[in-house]
Coordinates of C-alpha atoms and ligand atoms in Angstrom, one line a residue:
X220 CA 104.3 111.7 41.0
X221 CA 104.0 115.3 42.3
X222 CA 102.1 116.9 44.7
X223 CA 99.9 118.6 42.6
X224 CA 98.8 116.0 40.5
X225 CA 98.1 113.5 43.1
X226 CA 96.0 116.6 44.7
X227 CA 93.1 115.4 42.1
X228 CA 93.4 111.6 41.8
X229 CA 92.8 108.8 44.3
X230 CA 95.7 108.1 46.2
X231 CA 96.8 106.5 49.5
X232 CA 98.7 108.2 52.0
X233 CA 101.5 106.6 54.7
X234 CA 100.6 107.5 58.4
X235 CA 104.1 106.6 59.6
X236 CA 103.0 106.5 63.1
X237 CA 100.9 103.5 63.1
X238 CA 102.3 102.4 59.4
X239 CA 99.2 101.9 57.7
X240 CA 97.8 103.5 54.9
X241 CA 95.3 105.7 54.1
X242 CA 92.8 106.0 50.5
X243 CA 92.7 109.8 49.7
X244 CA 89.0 110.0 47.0
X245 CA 89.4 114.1 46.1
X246 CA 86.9 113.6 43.8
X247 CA 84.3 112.3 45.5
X248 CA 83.6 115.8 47.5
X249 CA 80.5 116.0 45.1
X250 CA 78.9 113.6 45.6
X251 CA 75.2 114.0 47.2
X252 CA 74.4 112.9 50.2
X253 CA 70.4 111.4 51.3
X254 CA 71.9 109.3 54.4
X255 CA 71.2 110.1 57.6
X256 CA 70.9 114.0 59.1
X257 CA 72.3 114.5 62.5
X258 CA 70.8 116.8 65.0
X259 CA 74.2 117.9 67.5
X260 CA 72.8 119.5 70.5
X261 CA 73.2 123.2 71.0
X262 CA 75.5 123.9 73.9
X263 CA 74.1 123.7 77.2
X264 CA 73.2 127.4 78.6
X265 CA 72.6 126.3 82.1
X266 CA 75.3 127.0 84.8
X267 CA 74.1 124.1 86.6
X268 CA 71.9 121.5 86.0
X269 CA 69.7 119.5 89.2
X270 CA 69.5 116.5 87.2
X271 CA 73.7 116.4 86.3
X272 CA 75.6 114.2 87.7
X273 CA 78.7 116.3 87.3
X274 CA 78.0 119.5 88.5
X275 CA 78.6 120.6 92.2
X276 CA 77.0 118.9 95.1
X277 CA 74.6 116.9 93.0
X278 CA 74.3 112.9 93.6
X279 CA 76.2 110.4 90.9
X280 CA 75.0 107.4 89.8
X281 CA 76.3 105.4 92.6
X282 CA 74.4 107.3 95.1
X283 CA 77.8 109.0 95.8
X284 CA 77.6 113.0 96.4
X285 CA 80.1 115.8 94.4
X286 CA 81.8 118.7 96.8
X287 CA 80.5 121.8 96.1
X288 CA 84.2 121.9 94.1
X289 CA 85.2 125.4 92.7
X290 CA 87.8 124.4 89.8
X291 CA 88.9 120.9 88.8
X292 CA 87.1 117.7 90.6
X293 CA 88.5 114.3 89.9
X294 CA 87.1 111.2 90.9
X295 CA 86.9 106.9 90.5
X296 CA 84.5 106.2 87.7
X297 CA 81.6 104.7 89.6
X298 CA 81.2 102.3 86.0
X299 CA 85.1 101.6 85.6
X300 CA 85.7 99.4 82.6
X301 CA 89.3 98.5 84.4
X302 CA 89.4 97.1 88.1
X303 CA 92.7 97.4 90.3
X304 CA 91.8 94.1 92.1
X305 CA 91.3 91.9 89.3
X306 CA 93.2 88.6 89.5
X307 CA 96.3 87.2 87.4
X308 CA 95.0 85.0 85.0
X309 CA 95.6 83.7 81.7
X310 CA 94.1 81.8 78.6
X311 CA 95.8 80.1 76.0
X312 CA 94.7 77.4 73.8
X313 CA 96.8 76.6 70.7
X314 CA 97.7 79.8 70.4
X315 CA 94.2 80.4 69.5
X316 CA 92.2 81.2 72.3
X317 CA 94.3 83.5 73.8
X318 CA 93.1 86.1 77.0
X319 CA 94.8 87.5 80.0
X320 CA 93.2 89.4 82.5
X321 CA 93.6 92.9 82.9
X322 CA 93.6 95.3 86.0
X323 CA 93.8 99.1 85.8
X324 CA 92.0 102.2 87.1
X325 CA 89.5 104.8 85.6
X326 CA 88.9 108.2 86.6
X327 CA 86.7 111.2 85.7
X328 CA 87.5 114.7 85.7
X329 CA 85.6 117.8 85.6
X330 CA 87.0 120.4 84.2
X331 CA 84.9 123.4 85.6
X332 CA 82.0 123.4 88.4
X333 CA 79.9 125.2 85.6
X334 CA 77.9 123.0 83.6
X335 CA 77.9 125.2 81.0
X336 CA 81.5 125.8 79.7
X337 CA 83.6 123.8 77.7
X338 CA 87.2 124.1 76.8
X339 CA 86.6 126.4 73.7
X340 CA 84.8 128.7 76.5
X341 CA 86.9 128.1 79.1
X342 CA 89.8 131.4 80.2
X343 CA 93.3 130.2 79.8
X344 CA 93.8 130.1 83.6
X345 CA 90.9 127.8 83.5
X346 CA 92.3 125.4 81.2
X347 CA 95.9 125.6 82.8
X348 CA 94.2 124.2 85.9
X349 CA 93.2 121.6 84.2
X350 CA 96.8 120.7 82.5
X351 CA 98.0 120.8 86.0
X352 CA 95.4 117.9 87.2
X353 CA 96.5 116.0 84.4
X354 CA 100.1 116.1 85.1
X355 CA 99.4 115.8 88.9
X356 CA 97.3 112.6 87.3
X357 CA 99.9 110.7 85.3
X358 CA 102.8 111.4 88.0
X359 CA 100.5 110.1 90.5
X360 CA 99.0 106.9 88.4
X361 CA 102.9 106.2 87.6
X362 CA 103.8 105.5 90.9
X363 CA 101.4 102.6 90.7
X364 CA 103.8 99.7 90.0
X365 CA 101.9 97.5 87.7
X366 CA 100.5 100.5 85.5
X367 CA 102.3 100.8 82.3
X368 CA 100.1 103.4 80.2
X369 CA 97.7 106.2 80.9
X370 CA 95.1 107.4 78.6
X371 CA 93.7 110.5 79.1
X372 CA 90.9 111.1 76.3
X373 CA 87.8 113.1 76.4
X374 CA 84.4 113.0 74.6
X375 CA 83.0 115.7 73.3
X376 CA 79.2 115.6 72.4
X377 CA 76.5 113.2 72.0
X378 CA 77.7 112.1 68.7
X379 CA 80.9 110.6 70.0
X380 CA 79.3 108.6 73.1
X381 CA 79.9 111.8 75.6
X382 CA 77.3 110.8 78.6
X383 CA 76.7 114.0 80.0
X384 CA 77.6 117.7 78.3
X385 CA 79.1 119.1 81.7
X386 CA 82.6 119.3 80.5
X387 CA 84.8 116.4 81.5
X388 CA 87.5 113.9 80.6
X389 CA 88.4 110.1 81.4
X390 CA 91.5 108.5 82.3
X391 CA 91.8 104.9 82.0
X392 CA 95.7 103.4 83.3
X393 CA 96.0 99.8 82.8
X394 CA 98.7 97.3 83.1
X395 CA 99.6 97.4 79.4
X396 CA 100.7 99.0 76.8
X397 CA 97.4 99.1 74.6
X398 CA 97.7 98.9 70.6
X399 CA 97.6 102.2 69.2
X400 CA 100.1 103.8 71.7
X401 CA 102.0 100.3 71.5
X402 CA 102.1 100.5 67.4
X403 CA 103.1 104.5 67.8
X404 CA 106.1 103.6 70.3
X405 CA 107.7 101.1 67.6
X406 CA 107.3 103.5 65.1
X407 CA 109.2 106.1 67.1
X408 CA 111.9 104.1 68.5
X409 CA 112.6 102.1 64.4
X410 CA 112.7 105.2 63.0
X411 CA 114.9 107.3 65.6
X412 CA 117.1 103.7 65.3
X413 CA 117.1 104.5 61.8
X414 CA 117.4 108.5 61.6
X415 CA 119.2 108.9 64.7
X416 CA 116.2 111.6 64.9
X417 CA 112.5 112.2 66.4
X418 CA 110.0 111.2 63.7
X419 CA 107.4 113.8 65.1
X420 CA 110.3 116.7 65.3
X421 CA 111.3 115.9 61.7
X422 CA 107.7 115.7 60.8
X423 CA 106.8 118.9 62.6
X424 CA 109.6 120.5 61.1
X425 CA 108.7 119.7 57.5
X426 CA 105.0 121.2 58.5
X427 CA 106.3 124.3 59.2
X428 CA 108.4 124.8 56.6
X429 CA 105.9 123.5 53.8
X430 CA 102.8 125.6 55.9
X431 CA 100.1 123.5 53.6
X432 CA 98.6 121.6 56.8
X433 CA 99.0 124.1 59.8
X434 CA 95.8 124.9 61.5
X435 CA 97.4 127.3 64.3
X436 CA 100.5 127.4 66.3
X437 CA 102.6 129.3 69.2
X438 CA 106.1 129.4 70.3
X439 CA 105.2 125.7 72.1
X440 CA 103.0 123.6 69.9
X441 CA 101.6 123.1 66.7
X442 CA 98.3 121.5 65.6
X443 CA 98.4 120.1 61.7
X444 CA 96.1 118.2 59.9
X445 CA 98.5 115.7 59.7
X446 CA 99.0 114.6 55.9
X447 CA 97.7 110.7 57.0
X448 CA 94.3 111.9 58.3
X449 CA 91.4 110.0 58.2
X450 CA 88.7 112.0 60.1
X451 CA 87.4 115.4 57.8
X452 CA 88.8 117.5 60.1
X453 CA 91.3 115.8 62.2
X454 CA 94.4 117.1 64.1
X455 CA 97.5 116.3 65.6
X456 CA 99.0 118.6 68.4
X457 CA 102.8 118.4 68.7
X458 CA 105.1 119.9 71.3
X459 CA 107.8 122.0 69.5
X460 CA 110.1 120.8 72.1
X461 CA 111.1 117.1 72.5
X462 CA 109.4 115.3 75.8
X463 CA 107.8 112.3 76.0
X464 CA 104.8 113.4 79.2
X465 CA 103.1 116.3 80.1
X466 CA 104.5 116.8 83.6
X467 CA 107.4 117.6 81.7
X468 CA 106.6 120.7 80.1
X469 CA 107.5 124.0 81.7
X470 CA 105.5 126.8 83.4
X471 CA 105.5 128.7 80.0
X472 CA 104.7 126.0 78.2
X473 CA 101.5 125.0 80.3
X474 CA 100.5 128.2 79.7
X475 CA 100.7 127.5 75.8
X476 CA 99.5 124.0 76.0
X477 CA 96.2 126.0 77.5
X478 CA 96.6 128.7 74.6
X479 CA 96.9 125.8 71.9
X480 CA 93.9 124.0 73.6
X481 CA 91.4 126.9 73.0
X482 CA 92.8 127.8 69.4
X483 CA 91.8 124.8 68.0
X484 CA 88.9 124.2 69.5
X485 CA 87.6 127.3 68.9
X486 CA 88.3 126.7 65.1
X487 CA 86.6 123.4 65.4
X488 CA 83.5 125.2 67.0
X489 CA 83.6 128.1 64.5
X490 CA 83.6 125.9 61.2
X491 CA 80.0 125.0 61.7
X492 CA 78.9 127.1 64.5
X493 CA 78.4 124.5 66.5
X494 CA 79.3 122.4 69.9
X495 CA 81.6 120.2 67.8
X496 CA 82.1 116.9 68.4
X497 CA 85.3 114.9 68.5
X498 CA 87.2 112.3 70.6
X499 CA 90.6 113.6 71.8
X500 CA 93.3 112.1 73.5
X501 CA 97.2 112.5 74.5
X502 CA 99.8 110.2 73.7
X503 CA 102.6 109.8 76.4
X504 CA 105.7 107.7 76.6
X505 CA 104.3 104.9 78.3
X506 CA 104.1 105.0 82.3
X507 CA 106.1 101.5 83.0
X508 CA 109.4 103.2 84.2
X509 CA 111.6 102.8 81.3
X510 CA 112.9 106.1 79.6
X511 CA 111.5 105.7 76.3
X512 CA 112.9 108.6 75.0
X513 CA 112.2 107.9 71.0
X514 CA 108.4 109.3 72.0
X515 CA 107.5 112.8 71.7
X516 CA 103.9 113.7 73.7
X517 CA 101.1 114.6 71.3
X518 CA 97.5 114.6 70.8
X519 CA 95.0 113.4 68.5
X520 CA 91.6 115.2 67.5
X521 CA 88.8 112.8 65.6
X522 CA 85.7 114.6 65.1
X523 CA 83.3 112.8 63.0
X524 CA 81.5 115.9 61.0
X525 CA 82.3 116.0 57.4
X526 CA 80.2 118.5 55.3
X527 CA 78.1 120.7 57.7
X528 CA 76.9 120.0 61.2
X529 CA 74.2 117.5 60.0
X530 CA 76.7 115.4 57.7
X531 CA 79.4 113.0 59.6
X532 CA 82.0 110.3 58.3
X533 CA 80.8 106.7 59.0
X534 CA 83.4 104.1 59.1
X535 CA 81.9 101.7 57.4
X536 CA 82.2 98.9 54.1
X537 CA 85.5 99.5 52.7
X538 CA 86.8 100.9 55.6
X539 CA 86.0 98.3 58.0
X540 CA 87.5 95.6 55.3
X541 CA 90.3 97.0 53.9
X542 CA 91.3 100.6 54.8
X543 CA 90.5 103.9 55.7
X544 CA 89.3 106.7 53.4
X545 CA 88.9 110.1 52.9
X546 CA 87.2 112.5 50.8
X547 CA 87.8 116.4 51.3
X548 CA 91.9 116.3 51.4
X549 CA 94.0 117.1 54.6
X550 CA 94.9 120.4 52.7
X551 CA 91.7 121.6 52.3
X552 CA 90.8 121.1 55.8
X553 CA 93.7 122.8 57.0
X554 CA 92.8 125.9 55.0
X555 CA 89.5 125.8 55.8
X556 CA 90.4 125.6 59.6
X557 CA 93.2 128.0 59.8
X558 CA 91.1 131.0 58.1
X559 CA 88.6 130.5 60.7
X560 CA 88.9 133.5 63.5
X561 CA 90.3 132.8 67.0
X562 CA 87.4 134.4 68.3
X563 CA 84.9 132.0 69.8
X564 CA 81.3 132.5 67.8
X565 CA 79.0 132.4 71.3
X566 CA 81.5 135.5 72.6
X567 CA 81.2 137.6 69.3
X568 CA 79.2 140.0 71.2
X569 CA 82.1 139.9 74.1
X570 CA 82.5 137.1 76.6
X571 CA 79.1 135.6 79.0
Ligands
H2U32 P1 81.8 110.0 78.9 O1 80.9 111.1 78.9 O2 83.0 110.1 78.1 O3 81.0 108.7 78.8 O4 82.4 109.9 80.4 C1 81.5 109.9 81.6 C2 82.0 108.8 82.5 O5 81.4 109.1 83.8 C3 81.5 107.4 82.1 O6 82.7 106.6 81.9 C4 81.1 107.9 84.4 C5 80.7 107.0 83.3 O7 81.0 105.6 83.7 N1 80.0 108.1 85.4 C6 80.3 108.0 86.8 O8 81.4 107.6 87.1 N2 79.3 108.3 87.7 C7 78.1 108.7 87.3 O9 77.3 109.0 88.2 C8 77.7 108.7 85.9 C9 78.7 108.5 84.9
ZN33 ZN1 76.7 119.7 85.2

């Protein structure tokens, strides 16, 4: 079948990172909608907030008090889901009943002392000081013998379980290779074993030359709606150049990791005129001192809004028991994102 005909009819899509497939419903855009209305909170004006347990010099949850820190503060989750002393221990019955335990380390880190300002918001400077904590981050956490992968993810908004609105990431390293990344590292090293290439180069490569799912790009990365999403609007950032971490990217291309940071989520903020929410994440060769060198470093962009700012995506029925499913195509939420202006909608009127 061609492209153009499968454009209009439901089809299923192969997301050869985690090799599952995907239901693509074009012609369901239509249909109306009398489920539930979401209310996403307007971004926060204040430059700091008494009552936020992120900003500068106020006391956490633990009882625990933040420096008055100027740029970037990092710090031990004070709720961490993984502890560095748990135990060795293991379960398993028949196969059947199967658990280990499972030791790791969480951290939080701010990205700005003002409560107020988010990544969209943030001056490129600002965001390259925050690259530079997370590089500093994962070189640091792999030097941690048992550690073997390092999530750094962050929530934006209320609608995707984001605590607080002071702008801030997570970092969970634990002691194994969790599934996703697992599933993605296979998938890299088969088909490399196969193609005697990177699957995200070729893939990137095809992208650029097809220009049907590019949302934004500079001479270091690229963000696509990759042609496997599953979210409305989701994204995948890819480094131009091979390299499986962060830390291994270059002055320059810091400098347009920051660049590529704000593009897109100024698109995302622009589309609706809104704080949009997502989940975002990096993938990174895995941190247990083997080369991996099949991986190429990425990141992944799930926001949940479909329609407008009141309309998200539910996972839900089908998708929960079968497979995942989309409506508005991959192409038509690249077009949509990549006509929006670079120019953030709060700083219309110049910068605050
Ligand atoms: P989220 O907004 O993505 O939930 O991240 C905030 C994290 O901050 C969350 O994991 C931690 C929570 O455990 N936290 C502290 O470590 N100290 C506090 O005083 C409150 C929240
Ligand atoms: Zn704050």
């Amino acid at each position: 079948m061609s492209h153009s005909s499968l454009e209009q009819s439901p089809h299923r899509r192969y997301n050869p990172l985690t090799r599952e497939w995907v239901l693509i419903s074009p012609h369901r855009t239509q249909r109306p909608w009398q489920g539930t209305v979401e209310k996403i909170a307007s971004p926060s004006e204040a430059r700091y907030d008494p009552s936020c347990y992120l900003c500068p010099g106020n006391e956490r949850a633990g009882g625990v008090r933040n420096p008055n820190y100027k740029s970037t503060f990092t710090f031990e989750n004070d709720f961490s889901a993984l502890l560095p002393t748990t135990q060795n221990a293991e379960i398993n019955e028949e196969g059947l009943l199967v658990a280990q335990s499972e030791p790791g380390l969480c951290r939080v880190i701010c990205f700005s002392p003002r409560h107020d300002l988010t990544i969209p918001l943030m001056s490129p400077s600002e965001i390259r000081e925050v690259i530079d904590v997370w590089s500093e981050q994962y070189r640091e956490l792999e030097k941690v013998p048992w550690i073997r992968h390092i999530q750094i993810f962050e929530n934006r908004g209320a609608l995707m379980g984001a605590s607080n609105p002071h702008p801030h990431c997570q970092i969970w390293a634990n002691a194994t290779i969790p599934n996703i990344p697992e599933r993605e590292l296979s998938s890299f090293e088969a088909y490399t074993g196969r193609e005697k290439n990177c699957l995200l180069c070729d893939y990137l490569k095809l992208e650029l030359s097809k220009n049907e799912r590019v949302v934004c790009q500079n001479d270091g990365f690229a963000v696509v709606v990759p042609y496997w999403a599953v979210w409305p609007f989701e994204t995948l950032l890819l480094s131009k150049r091979h390299l499986g971490a962060m830390h291994e990217l270059s002055a320059d291309e810091r400098e347009l990791l920051a660049d590529i940071l704000k593009q897109i989520t100024i698109r995302y903020d622009n589309l609706f005129e809104t704080a949009f929410p997502y989940s975002m994440g990096f993938h990174q060769r895995p941190s247990d001192r083997q080369p991996h060198p099949a991986f190429h470093f990425h990141a992944h962009y799930y926001p949940p809004l479909l329609r407008s700012a009141t309309v998200r995506k539910f996972m839900v029925g089908y998708e929960l028991l079968a497979s995942p499913q989309r409506d508005i195509t991959p192409e038509s939420a690249a077009e949509r994102l990549s006509k929006l202006t670079g120019i953030h909608y709060l700083h219309r009127n110049g910068p605050t």
